Amino acid sequence: EKYDVLVIVTSSYGDGDPPSNYESFLRDLYVAEGTPFEGCQHCVLGFGSTDYETFQNCPRLTDKLLGALGSRRMLARVEIDENETLAGDAALAKWAADVVKCFSSAAKTKGAADACDWTVPCADVLDKKGDLVGGGGGGGAALPVVALAVAGAAAAYYYMYMME
């Protein structure tokens, strides 16, 4: 299946690893060939803590890989630090509003240049391909299911907490 827009909300844990419910999606991104996301647009919201050296590793990798696979970055990735509650709340509210604006103009911006490079706001990553791909194959069927689930979770969060 093809999607017009992917809204990705994720974090990292341990040594920059993806959450267990996100691992198959990231693995599928690593093993994908060509530009399967051509014509798609995406945005990434990352949660984490600067207490860890691998802060935002999984969101950064996801943003990088989606772009490399043909997706257009419709917003700069936003990185929320749990240690900065007020700044994080403000950044989350702005990101949510920006996502809504982008959805209203998604058709107009399809095919336009990326909003920015994946390295914005930071490019520090720990490559996890060996950890994810070395342990077995990734079934491509999980990709659309996880993408839809993540997008649904993001929309539900927005409407529950931001529309009050």
PDB file of N, CA, C and O in Angstrom, residues 84-130:
ATOM      1  N   GLU A  84      13.520  18.762  29.927  1.00  0.00           N
ATOM      2  CA  GLU A  84      13.101  20.148  29.710  1.00  0.00           C
ATOM      3  C   GLU A  84      11.594  20.181  29.490  1.00  0.00           C
ATOM      4  O   GLU A  84      11.113  20.403  28.378  1.00  0.00           O
ATOM      5  N   THR A  85      10.846  19.975  30.551  1.00  0.00           N
ATOM      6  CA  THR A  85       9.399  19.808  30.462  1.00  0.00           C
ATOM      7  C   THR A  85       8.703  20.982  29.784  1.00  0.00           C
ATOM      8  O   THR A  85       7.920  20.783  28.853  1.00  0.00           O
ATOM      9  N   LEU A  86       8.949  22.192  30.228  1.00  0.00           N
ATOM     10  CA  LEU A  86       8.243  23.341  29.651  1.00  0.00           C
ATOM     11  C   LEU A  86       8.610  23.555  28.195  1.00  0.00           C
ATOM     12  O   LEU A  86       7.739  23.775  27.352  1.00  0.00           O
ATOM     13  N   ALA A  87       9.899  23.483  27.885  1.00  0.00           N
ATOM     14  CA  ALA A  87      10.335  23.643  26.495  1.00  0.00           C
ATOM     15  C   ALA A  87       9.781  22.501  25.643  1.00  0.00           C
ATOM     16  O   ALA A  87       9.381  22.708  24.498  1.00  0.00           O
ATOM     17  N   GLY A  88       9.757  21.306  26.197  1.00  0.00           N
ATOM     18  CA  GLY A  88       9.234  20.148  25.470  1.00  0.00           C
ATOM     19  C   GLY A  88       7.757  20.287  25.180  1.00  0.00           C
ATOM     20  O   GLY A  88       7.296  19.959  24.085  1.00  0.00           O
ATOM     21  N   ASP A  89       6.995  20.772  26.163  1.00  0.00           N
ATOM     22  CA  ASP A  89       5.560  20.976  25.959  1.00  0.00           C
ATOM     23  C   ASP A  89       5.309  22.004  24.859  1.00  0.00           C
ATOM     24  O   ASP A  89       4.434  21.821  24.006  1.00  0.00           O
ATOM     25  N   ALA A  90       6.086  23.083  24.873  1.00  0.00           N
ATOM     26  CA  ALA A  90       5.929  24.120  23.851  1.00  0.00           C
ATOM     27  C   ALA A  90       6.318  23.588  22.474  1.00  0.00           C
ATOM     28  O   ALA A  90       5.633  23.849  21.481  1.00  0.00           O
ATOM     29  N   ALA A  91       7.412  22.832  22.414  1.00  0.00           N
ATOM     30  CA  ALA A  91       7.858  22.263  21.134  1.00  0.00           C
ATOM     31  C   ALA A  91       6.828  21.271  20.597  1.00  0.00           C
ATOM     32  O   ALA A  91       6.562  21.233  19.395  1.00  0.00           O
ATOM     33  N   LEU A  92       6.246  20.468  21.479  1.00  0.00           N
ATOM     34  CA  LEU A  92       5.231  19.498  21.075  1.00  0.00           C
ATOM     35  C   LEU A  92       3.988  20.211  20.524  1.00  0.00           C
ATOM     36  O   LEU A  92       3.457  19.832  19.479  1.00  0.00           O
ATOM     37  N   ALA A  93       3.552  21.255  21.202  1.00  0.00           N
ATOM     38  CA  ALA A  93       2.376  22.005  20.751  1.00  0.00           C
ATOM     39  C   ALA A  93       2.628  22.647  19.384  1.00  0.00           C
ATOM     40  O   ALA A  93       1.772  22.585  18.493  1.00  0.00           O
ATOM     41  N   LYS A  94       3.812  23.220  19.196  1.00  0.00           N
ATOM     42  CA  LYS A  94       4.143  23.830  17.902  1.00  0.00           C
ATOM     43  C   LYS A  94       4.221  22.766  16.819  1.00  0.00           C
ATOM     44  O   LYS A  94       3.706  22.955  15.722  1.00  0.00           O
ATOM     45  N   TRP A  95       4.857  21.626  17.123  1.00  0.00           N
ATOM     46  CA  TRP A  95       4.978  20.548  16.144  1.00  0.00           C
ATOM     47  C   TRP A  95       3.589  20.056  15.726  1.00  0.00           C
ATOM     48  O   TRP A  95       3.325  19.883  14.541  1.00  0.00           O
ATOM     49  N   ALA A  96       2.712  19.848  16.693  1.00  0.00           N
ATOM     50  CA  ALA A  96       1.359  19.366  16.396  1.00  0.00           C
ATOM     51  C   ALA A  96       0.626  20.354  15.491  1.00  0.00           C
ATOM     52  O   ALA A  96      -0.033  19.951  14.518  1.00  0.00           O
ATOM     53  N   ALA A  97       0.735  21.638  15.785  1.00  0.00           N
ATOM     54  CA  ALA A  97       0.087  22.654  14.946  1.00  0.00           C
ATOM     55  C   ALA A  97       0.698  22.662  13.541  1.00  0.00           C
ATOM     56  O   ALA A  97      -0.026  22.787  12.548  1.00  0.00           O
ATOM     57  N   ASP A  98       2.016  22.515  13.465  1.00  0.00           N
ATOM     58  CA  ASP A  98       2.678  22.483  12.162  1.00  0.00           C
ATOM     59  C   ASP A  98       2.261  21.262  11.349  1.00  0.00           C
ATOM     60  O   ASP A  98       2.119  21.336  10.129  1.00  0.00           O
ATOM     61  N   VAL A  99       2.074  20.121  12.020  1.00  0.00           N
ATOM     62  CA  VAL A  99       1.629  18.911  11.326  1.00  0.00           C
ATOM     63  C   VAL A  99       0.239  19.133  10.716  1.00  0.00           C
ATOM     64  O   VAL A  99      -0.003  18.783   9.565  1.00  0.00           O
ATOM     65  N   VAL A 100      -0.641  19.737  11.489  1.00  0.00           N
ATOM     66  CA  VAL A 100      -1.990  20.010  10.985  1.00  0.00           C
ATOM     67  C   VAL A 100      -1.916  20.925   9.760  1.00  0.00           C
ATOM     68  O   VAL A 100      -2.590  20.690   8.754  1.00  0.00           O
ATOM     69  N   LYS A 101      -1.079  21.959   9.817  1.00  0.00           N
ATOM     70  CA  LYS A 101      -0.914  22.864   8.672  1.00  0.00           C
ATOM     71  C   LYS A 101      -0.387  22.102   7.456  1.00  0.00           C
ATOM     72  O   LYS A 101      -0.837  22.315   6.335  1.00  0.00           O
ATOM     73  N   CYS A 102       0.588  21.231   7.707  1.00  0.00           N
ATOM     74  CA  CYS A 102       1.155  20.453   6.597  1.00  0.00           C
ATOM     75  C   CYS A 102       0.134  19.522   5.976  1.00  0.00           C
ATOM     76  O   CYS A 102       0.128  19.329   4.757  1.00  0.00           O
ATOM     77  N   PHE A 103      -0.728  18.934   6.795  1.00  0.00           N
ATOM     78  CA  PHE A 103      -1.760  18.059   6.244  1.00  0.00           C
ATOM     79  C   PHE A 103      -2.686  18.841   5.320  1.00  0.00           C
ATOM     80  O   PHE A 103      -3.132  18.318   4.302  1.00  0.00           O
ATOM     81  N   SER A 104      -2.966  20.074   5.653  1.00  0.00           N
ATOM     82  CA  SER A 104      -3.870  20.859   4.810  1.00  0.00           C
ATOM     83  C   SER A 104      -3.217  21.261   3.493  1.00  0.00           C
ATOM     84  O   SER A 104      -3.907  21.563   2.526  1.00  0.00           O
ATOM     85  N   SER A 105      -1.894  21.232   3.431  1.00  0.00           N
ATOM     86  CA  SER A 105      -1.213  21.602   2.190  1.00  0.00           C
ATOM     87  C   SER A 105      -0.390  20.452   1.617  1.00  0.00           C
ATOM     88  O   SER A 105       0.429  20.665   0.736  1.00  0.00           O
ATOM     89  N   ALA A 106      -0.616  19.226   2.093  1.00  0.00           N
ATOM     90  CA  ALA A 106       0.194  18.081   1.660  1.00  0.00           C
ATOM     91  C   ALA A 106       0.155  17.881   0.152  1.00  0.00           C
ATOM     92  O   ALA A 106       1.172  17.594  -0.476  1.00  0.00           O
ATOM     93  N   ALA A 107      -0.990  18.031  -0.449  1.00  0.00           N
ATOM     94  CA  ALA A 107      -1.093  17.822  -1.896  1.00  0.00           C
ATOM     95  C   ALA A 107      -0.312  18.882  -2.662  1.00  0.00           C
ATOM     96  O   ALA A 107       0.277  18.603  -3.696  1.00  0.00           O
ATOM     97  N   LYS A 108      -0.295  20.103  -2.141  1.00  0.00           N
ATOM     98  CA  LYS A 108       0.402  21.194  -2.819  1.00  0.00           C
ATOM     99  C   LYS A 108       1.913  21.044  -2.739  1.00  0.00           C
ATOM    100  O   LYS A 108       2.626  21.481  -3.621  1.00  0.00           O
ATOM    101  N   THR A 109       2.407  20.462  -1.646  1.00  0.00           N
ATOM    102  CA  THR A 109       3.851  20.367  -1.446  1.00  0.00           C
ATOM    103  C   THR A 109       4.432  19.047  -1.935  1.00  0.00           C
ATOM    104  O   THR A 109       5.637  18.862  -1.907  1.00  0.00           O
ATOM    105  N   LYS A 110       3.588  18.141  -2.396  1.00  0.00           N
ATOM    106  CA  LYS A 110       4.062  16.851  -2.892  1.00  0.00           C
ATOM    107  C   LYS A 110       5.025  17.096  -4.055  1.00  0.00           C
ATOM    108  O   LYS A 110       4.700  17.813  -4.997  1.00  0.00           O
ATOM    109  N   GLY A 111       6.203  16.532  -3.961  1.00  0.00           N
ATOM    110  CA  GLY A 111       7.206  16.705  -5.000  1.00  0.00           C
ATOM    111  C   GLY A 111       8.114  17.903  -4.786  1.00  0.00           C
ATOM    112  O   GLY A 111       9.092  18.070  -5.507  1.00  0.00           O
ATOM    113  N   ALA A 112       7.818  18.742  -3.805  1.00  0.00           N
ATOM    114  CA  ALA A 112       8.670  19.894  -3.501  1.00  0.00           C
ATOM    115  C   ALA A 112       9.943  19.418  -2.805  1.00  0.00           C
ATOM    116  O   ALA A 112      10.054  18.264  -2.390  1.00  0.00           O
ATOM    117  N   ALA A 113      10.889  20.304  -2.655  1.00  0.00           N
ATOM    118  CA  ALA A 113      12.140  19.973  -1.961  1.00  0.00           C
ATOM    119  C   ALA A 113      11.854  19.710  -0.481  1.00  0.00           C
ATOM    120  O   ALA A 113      10.845  20.181   0.063  1.00  0.00           O
ATOM    121  N   ASP A 114      12.752  18.972   0.160  1.00  0.00           N
ATOM    122  CA  ASP A 114      12.623  18.729   1.592  1.00  0.00           C
ATOM    123  C   ASP A 114      12.573  20.045   2.348  1.00  0.00           C
ATOM    124  O   ASP A 114      13.206  21.030   1.952  1.00  0.00           O
ATOM    125  N   ALA A 115      11.845  20.056   3.464  1.00  0.00           N
ATOM    126  CA  ALA A 115      11.779  21.249   4.305  1.00  0.00           C
ATOM    127  C   ALA A 115      13.159  21.579   4.876  1.00  0.00           C
ATOM    128  O   ALA A 115      13.466  22.731   5.138  1.00  0.00           O
ATOM    129  N   CYS A 116      13.986  20.545   5.060  1.00  0.00           N
ATOM    130  CA  CYS A 116      15.346  20.703   5.550  1.00  0.00           C
ATOM    131  C   CYS A 116      16.064  19.371   5.367  1.00  0.00           C
ATOM    132  O   CYS A 116      15.455  18.377   5.004  1.00  0.00           O
ATOM    133  N   ASP A 117      17.350  19.344   5.654  1.00  0.00           N
ATOM    134  CA  ASP A 117      18.110  18.095   5.606  1.00  0.00           C
ATOM    135  C   ASP A 117      17.817  17.289   6.869  1.00  0.00           C
ATOM    136  O   ASP A 117      17.431  17.857   7.895  1.00  0.00           O
ATOM    137  N   TRP A 118      17.988  15.975   6.823  1.00  0.00           N
ATOM    138  CA  TRP A 118      17.706  15.130   7.985  1.00  0.00           C
ATOM    139  C   TRP A 118      18.603  15.490   9.160  1.00  0.00           C
ATOM    140  O   TRP A 118      18.293  15.186  10.301  1.00  0.00           O
ATOM    141  N   THR A 119      19.698  16.154   8.911  1.00  0.00           N
ATOM    142  CA  THR A 119      20.646  16.494   9.977  1.00  0.00           C
ATOM    143  C   THR A 119      20.153  17.617  10.885  1.00  0.00           C
ATOM    144  O   THR A 119      20.790  17.910  11.894  1.00  0.00           O
ATOM    145  N   VAL A 120      19.038  18.252  10.540  1.00  0.00           N
ATOM    146  CA  VAL A 120      18.465  19.317  11.367  1.00  0.00           C
ATOM    147  C   VAL A 120      17.493  18.681  12.355  1.00  0.00           C
ATOM    148  O   VAL A 120      16.617  17.919  11.948  1.00  0.00           O
ATOM    149  N   PRO A 121      17.581  18.901  13.642  1.00  0.00           N
ATOM    150  CA  PRO A 121      18.478  19.795  14.352  1.00  0.00           C
ATOM    151  C   PRO A 121      19.830  19.182  14.719  1.00  0.00           C
ATOM    152  O   PRO A 121      20.710  19.888  15.176  1.00  0.00           O
ATOM    153  N   CYS A 122      20.044  17.878  14.518  1.00  0.00           N
ATOM    154  CA  CYS A 122      21.314  17.266  14.875  1.00  0.00           C
ATOM    155  C   CYS A 122      21.515  15.987  14.070  1.00  0.00           C
ATOM    156  O   CYS A 122      20.553  15.285  13.767  1.00  0.00           O
ATOM    157  N   ALA A 123      22.768  15.681  13.743  1.00  0.00           N
ATOM    158  CA  ALA A 123      23.059  14.531  12.889  1.00  0.00           C
ATOM    159  C   ALA A 123      23.779  13.394  13.607  1.00  0.00           C
ATOM    160  O   ALA A 123      24.170  12.433  12.961  1.00  0.00           O
ATOM    161  N   ASP A 124      23.958  13.461  14.911  1.00  0.00           N
ATOM    162  CA  ASP A 124      24.658  12.405  15.628  1.00  0.00           C
ATOM    163  C   ASP A 124      23.800  11.149  15.681  1.00  0.00           C
ATOM    164  O   ASP A 124      22.699  11.171  16.227  1.00  0.00           O
ATOM    165  N   VAL A 125      24.292  10.047  15.077  1.00  0.00           N
ATOM    166  CA  VAL A 125      23.565   8.784  15.119  1.00  0.00           C
ATOM    167  C   VAL A 125      24.532   7.627  15.346  1.00  0.00           C
ATOM    168  O   VAL A 125      25.704   7.704  15.017  1.00  0.00           O
ATOM    169  N   LEU A 126      23.995   6.577  15.912  1.00  0.00           N
ATOM    170  CA  LEU A 126      24.692   5.314  16.075  1.00  0.00           C
ATOM    171  C   LEU A 126      23.977   4.324  15.165  1.00  0.00           C
ATOM    172  O   LEU A 126      22.815   4.005  15.392  1.00  0.00           O
ATOM    173  N   ASP A 127      24.657   3.883  14.109  1.00  0.00           N
ATOM    174  CA  ASP A 127      24.028   2.996  13.131  1.00  0.00           C
ATOM    175  C   ASP A 127      23.638   1.679  13.793  1.00  0.00           C
ATOM    176  O   ASP A 127      24.431   1.062  14.491  1.00  0.00           O
ATOM    177  N   LYS A 128      22.410   1.254  13.587  1.00  0.00           N
ATOM    178  CA  LYS A 128      21.890   0.025  14.203  1.00  0.00           C
ATOM    179  C   LYS A 128      21.630  -1.074  13.175  1.00  0.00           C
ATOM    180  O   LYS A 128      21.043  -2.097  13.507  1.00  0.00           O
ATOM    181  N   LYS A 129      22.059  -0.888  11.943  1.00  0.00           N
ATOM    182  CA  LYS A 129      21.767  -1.861  10.896  1.00  0.00           C
ATOM    183  C   LYS A 129      22.285  -3.250  11.264  1.00  0.00           C
ATOM    184  O   LYS A 129      21.576  -4.241  11.113  1.00  0.00           O
ATOM    185  N   GLY A 130      23.503  -3.339  11.751  1.00  0.00           N
ATOM    186  CA  GLY A 130      24.061  -4.637  12.120  1.00  0.00           C
ATOM    187  C   GLY A 130      23.246  -5.342  13.186  1.00  0.00           C
ATOM    188  O   GLY A 130      23.058  -6.559  13.145  1.00  0.00           O
TER     189      GLY A 130
END
